[in-house]
PDB file of C-alpha atoms and ligand atoms in Angstrom:
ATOM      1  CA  UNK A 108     -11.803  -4.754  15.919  1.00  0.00           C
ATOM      2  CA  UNK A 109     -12.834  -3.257  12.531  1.00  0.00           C
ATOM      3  CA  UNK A 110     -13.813  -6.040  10.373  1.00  0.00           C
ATOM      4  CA  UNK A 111     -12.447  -6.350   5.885  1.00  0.00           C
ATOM      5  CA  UNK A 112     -14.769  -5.063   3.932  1.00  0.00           C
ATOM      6  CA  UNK A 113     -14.906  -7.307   0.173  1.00  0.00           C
ATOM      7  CA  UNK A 114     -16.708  -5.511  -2.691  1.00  0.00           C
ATOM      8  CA  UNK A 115     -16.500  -6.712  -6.330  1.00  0.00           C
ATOM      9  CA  UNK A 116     -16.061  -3.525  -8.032  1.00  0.00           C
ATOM     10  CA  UNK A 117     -13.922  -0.301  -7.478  1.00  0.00           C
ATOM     11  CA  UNK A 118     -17.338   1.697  -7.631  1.00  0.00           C
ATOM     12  CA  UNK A 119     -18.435  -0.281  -4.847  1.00  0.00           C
ATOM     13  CA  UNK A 120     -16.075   1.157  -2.783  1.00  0.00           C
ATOM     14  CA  UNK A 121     -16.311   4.269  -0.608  1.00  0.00           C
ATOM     15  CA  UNK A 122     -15.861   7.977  -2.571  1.00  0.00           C
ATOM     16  CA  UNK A 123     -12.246   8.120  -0.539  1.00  0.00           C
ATOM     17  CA  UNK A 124     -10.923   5.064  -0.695  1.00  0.00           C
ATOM     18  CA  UNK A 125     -11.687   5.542  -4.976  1.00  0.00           C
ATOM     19  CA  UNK A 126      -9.925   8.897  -5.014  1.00  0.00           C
ATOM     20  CA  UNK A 127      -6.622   6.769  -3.285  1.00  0.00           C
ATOM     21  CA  UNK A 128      -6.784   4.480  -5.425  1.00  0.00           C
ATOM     22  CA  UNK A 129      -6.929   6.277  -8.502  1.00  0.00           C
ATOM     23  CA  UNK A 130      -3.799   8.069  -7.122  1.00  0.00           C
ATOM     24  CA  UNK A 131      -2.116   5.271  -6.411  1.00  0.00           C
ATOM     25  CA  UNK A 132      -2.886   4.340 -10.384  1.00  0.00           C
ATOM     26  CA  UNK A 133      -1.309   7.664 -11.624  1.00  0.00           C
ATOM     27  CA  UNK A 134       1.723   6.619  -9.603  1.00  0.00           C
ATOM     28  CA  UNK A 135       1.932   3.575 -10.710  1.00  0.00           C
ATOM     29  CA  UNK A 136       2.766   5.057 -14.576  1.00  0.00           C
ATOM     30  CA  UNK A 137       6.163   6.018 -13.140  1.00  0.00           C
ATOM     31  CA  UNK A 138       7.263   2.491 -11.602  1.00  0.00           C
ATOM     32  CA  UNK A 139      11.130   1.717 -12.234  1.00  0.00           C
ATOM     33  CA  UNK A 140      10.354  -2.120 -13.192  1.00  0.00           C
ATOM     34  CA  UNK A 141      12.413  -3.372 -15.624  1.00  0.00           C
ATOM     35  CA  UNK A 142      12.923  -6.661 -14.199  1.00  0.00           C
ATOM     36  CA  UNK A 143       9.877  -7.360 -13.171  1.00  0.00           C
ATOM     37  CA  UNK A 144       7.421  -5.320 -15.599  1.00  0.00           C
ATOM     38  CA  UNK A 145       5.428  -5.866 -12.904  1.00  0.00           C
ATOM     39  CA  UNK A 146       4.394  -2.072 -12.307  1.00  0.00           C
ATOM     40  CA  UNK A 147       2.900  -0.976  -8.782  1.00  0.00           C
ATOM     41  CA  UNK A 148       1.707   2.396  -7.450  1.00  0.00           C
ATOM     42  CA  UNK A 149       0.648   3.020  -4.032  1.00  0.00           C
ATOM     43  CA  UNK A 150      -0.988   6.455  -2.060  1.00  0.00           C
ATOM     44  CA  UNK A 151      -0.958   7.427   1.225  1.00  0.00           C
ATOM     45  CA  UNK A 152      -3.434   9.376   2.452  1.00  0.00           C
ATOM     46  CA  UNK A 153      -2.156  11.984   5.621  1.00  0.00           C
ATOM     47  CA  UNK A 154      -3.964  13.051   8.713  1.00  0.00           C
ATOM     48  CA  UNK A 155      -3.510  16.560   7.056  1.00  0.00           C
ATOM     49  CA  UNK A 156      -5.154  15.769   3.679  1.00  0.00           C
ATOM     50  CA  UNK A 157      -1.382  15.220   1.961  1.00  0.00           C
ATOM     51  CA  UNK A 158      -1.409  11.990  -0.662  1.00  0.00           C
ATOM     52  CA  UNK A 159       2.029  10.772  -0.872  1.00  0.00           C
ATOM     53  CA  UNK A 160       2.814   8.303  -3.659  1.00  0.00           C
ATOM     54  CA  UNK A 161       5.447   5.704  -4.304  1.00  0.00           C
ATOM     55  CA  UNK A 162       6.074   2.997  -6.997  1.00  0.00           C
ATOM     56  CA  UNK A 163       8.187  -0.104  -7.563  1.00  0.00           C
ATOM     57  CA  UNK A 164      12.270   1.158  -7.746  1.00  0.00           C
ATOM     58  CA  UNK A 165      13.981  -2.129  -8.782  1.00  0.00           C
ATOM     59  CA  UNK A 166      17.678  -2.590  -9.205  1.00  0.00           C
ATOM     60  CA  UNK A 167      19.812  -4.679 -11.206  1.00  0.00           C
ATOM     61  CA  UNK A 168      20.901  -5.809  -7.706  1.00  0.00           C
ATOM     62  CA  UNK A 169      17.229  -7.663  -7.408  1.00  0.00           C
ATOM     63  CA  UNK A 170      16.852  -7.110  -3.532  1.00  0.00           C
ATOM     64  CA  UNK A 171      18.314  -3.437  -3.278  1.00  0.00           C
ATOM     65  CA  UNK A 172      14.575  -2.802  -4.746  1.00  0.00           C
ATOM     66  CA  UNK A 173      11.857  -1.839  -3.234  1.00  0.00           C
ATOM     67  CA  UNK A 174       8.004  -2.187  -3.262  1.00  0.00           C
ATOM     68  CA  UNK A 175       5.552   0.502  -4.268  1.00  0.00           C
ATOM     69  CA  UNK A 176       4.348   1.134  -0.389  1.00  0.00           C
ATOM     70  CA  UNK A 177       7.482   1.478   1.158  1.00  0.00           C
ATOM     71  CA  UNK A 178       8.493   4.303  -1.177  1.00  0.00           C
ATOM     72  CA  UNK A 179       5.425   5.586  -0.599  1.00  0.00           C
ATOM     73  CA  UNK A 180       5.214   5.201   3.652  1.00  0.00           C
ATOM     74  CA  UNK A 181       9.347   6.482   4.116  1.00  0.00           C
ATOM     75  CA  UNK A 182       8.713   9.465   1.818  1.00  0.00           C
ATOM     76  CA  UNK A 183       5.484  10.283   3.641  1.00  0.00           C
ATOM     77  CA  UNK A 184       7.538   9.938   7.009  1.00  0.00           C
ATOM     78  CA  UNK A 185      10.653  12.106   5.377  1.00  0.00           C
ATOM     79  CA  UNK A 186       8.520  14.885   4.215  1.00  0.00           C
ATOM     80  CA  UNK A 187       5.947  15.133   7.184  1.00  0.00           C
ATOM     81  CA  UNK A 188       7.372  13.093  10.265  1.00  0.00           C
ATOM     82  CA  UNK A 189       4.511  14.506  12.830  1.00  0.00           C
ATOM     83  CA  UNK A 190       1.696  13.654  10.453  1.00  0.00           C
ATOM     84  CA  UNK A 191      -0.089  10.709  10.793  1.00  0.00           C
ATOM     85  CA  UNK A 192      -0.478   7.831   7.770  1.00  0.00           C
ATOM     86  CA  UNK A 193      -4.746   7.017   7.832  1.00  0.00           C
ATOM     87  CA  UNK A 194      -4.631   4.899   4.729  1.00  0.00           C
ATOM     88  CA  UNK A 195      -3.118   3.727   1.736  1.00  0.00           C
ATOM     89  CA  UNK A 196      -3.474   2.069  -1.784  1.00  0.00           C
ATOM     90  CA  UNK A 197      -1.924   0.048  -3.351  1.00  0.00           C
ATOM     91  CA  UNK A 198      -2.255  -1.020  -7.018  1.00  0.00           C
ATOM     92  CA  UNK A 199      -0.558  -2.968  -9.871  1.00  0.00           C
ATOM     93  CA  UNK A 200      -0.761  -3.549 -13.605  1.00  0.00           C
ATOM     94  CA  UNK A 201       1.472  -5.581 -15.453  1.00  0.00           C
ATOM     95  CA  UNK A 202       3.618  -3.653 -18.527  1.00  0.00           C
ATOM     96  CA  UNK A 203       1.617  -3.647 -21.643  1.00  0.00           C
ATOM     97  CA  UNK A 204      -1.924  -4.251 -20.116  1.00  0.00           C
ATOM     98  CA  UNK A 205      -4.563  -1.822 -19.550  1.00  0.00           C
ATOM     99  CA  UNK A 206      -5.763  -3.006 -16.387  1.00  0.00           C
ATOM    100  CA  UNK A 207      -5.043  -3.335 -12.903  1.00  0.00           C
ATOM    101  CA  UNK A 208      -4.203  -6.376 -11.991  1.00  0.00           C
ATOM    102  CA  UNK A 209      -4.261  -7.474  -8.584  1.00  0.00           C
ATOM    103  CA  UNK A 210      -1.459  -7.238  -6.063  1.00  0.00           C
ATOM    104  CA  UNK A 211      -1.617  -7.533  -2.302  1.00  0.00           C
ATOM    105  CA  UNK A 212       1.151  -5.927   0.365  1.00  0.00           C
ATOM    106  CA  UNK A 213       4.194  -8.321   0.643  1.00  0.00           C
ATOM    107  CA  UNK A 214       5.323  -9.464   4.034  1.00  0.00           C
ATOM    108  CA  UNK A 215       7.966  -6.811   4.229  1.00  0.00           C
ATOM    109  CA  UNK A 216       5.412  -4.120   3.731  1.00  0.00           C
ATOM    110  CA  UNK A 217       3.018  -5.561   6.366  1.00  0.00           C
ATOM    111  CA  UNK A 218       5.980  -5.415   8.358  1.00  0.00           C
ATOM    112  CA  UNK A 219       6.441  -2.159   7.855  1.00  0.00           C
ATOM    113  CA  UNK A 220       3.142  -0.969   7.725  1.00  0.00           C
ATOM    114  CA  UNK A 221       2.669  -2.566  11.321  1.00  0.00           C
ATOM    115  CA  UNK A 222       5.858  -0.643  12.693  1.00  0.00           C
ATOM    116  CA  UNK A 223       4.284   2.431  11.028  1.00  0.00           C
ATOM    117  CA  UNK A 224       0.645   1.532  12.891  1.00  0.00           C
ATOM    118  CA  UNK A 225       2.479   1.151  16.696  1.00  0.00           C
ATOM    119  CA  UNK A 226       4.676   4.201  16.251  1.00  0.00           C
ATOM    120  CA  UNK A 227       1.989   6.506  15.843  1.00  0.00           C
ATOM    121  CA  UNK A 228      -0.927   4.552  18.089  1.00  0.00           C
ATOM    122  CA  UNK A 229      -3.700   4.346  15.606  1.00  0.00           C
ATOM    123  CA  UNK A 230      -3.998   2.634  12.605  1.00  0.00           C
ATOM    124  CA  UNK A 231      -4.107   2.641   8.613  1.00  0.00           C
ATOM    125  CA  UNK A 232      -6.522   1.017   6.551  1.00  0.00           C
ATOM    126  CA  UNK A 233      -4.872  -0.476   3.658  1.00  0.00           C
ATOM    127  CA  UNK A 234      -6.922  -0.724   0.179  1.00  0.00           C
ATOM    128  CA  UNK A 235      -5.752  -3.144  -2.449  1.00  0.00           C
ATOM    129  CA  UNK A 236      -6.975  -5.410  -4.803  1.00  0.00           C
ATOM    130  CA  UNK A 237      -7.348  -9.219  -4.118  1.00  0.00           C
ATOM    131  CA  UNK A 238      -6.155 -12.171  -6.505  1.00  0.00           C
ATOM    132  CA  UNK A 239      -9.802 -12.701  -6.927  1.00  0.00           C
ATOM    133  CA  UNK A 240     -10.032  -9.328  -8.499  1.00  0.00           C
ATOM    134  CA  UNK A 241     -12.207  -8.309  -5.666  1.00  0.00           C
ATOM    135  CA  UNK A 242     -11.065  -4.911  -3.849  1.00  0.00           C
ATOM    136  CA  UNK A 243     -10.160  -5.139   0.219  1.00  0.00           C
ATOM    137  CA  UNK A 244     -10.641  -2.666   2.657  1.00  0.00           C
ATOM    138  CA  UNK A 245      -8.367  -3.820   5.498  1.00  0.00           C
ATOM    139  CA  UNK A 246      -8.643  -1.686   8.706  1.00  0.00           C
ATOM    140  CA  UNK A 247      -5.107  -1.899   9.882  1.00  0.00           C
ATOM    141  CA  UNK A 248      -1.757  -3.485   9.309  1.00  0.00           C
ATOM    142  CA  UNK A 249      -2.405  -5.410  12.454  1.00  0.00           C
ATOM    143  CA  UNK A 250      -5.142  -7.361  10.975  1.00  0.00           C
ATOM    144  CA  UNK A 251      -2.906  -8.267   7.658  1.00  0.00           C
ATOM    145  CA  UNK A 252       0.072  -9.108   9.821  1.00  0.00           C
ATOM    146  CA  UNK A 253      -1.651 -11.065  12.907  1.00  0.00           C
ATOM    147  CA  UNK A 254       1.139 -12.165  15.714  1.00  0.00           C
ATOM    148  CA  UNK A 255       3.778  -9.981  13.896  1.00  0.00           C
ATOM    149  CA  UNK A 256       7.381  -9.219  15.474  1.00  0.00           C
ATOM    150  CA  UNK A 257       6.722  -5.808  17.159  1.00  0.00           C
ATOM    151  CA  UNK A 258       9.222  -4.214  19.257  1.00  0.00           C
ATOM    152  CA  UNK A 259       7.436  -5.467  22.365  1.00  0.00           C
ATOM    153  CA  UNK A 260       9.273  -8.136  21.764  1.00  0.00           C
ATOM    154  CA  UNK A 261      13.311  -6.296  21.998  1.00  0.00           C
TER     155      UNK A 261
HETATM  156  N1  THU B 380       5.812  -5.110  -5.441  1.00  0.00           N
HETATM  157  C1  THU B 380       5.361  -3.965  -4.853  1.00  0.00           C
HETATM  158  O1  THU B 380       5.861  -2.874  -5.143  1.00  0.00           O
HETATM  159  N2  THU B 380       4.360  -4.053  -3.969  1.00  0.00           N
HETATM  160  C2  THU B 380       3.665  -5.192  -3.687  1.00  0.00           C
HETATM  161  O2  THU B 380       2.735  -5.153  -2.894  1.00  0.00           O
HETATM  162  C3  THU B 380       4.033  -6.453  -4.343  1.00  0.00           C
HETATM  163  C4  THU B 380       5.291  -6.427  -5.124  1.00  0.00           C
HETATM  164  C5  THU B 380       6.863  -5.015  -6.458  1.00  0.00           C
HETATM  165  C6  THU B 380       8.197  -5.558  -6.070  1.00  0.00           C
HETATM  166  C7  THU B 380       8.804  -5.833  -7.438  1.00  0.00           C
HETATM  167  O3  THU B 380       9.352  -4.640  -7.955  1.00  0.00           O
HETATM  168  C8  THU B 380       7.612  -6.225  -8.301  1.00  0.00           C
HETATM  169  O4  THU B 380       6.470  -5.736  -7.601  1.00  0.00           O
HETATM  170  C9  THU B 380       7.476  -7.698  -8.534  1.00  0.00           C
HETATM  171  O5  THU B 380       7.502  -8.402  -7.358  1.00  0.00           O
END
């Protein structure tokens, strides 16, 4: 298996995985987070070149929301189902700051990411930013979601 790669700074890592995440920064400018203020932006990069992007949609119903990569991953599906996902970023900056701050995929989006991964038999690298401020490269959902509920198991 592919192994995480840790660097310390964004410029550390690889010229494509920047480019996503800088995407996945733009996005992140139109996140619906009122609630929250917690604003997140995410990119997903398509076997055909495509970027799709997605951000936080809250709702004053708190768990009709949904996070930044799940917008991102159903819209990429919606718009090109035949295309495979190869990565995606995910980032996060909290309203009023300049900064990213870090934010790593929630259970329900490792969930989906994994369902994403088996469906179409290879699998996306997922590039966030640790709570140590250090940036991951992790080279599949499987290895963020070990022992996860796959439909093997139905
Ligand atoms: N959120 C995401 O969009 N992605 C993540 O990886 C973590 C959390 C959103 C959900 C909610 O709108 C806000 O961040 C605070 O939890």
């Amino acid at each position: 298996m592919k192994e995480f790669i840790i660097v310390n700074h964004i410029s550390d890592l690889d010229i494509g995985a920047q480019e996503l995440v800088m995407k996945a920064r733009e996005a992140l400018a139109h996140a619906y987070a009122p609630y929250s203020n917690f604003m997140v932006g995410s990119a997903a990069l398509l076997d055909d070149g495509s970027v799709i992007t997605g951000m936080n949609q809250e709702n004053a119903a708190y768990p009709s929301g949904l996070c930044a990569e799940r917008v991102a991953l159903f819209s990429a599906y919606a718009l090109y189902p035949h295309v495979k996902i190869i990565k995606i970023a995910v980032t996060a900056q909290k309203r009023g700051e300049s900064e990213l701050t870090p934010a790593t995929c929630c259970g329900e989006c490792r969930q989906v990411l994994l369902e994403f991964e088996n469906r179409q038999k290879a699998p996306i690298e997922i590039i966030m930013q640790s709570q140590q401020h250090q940036w991951i490269k992790a080279p599949s959902a499987l290895s963020l979601l070990p022992f996860g509920f796959t439909n093997d198991s139905l």
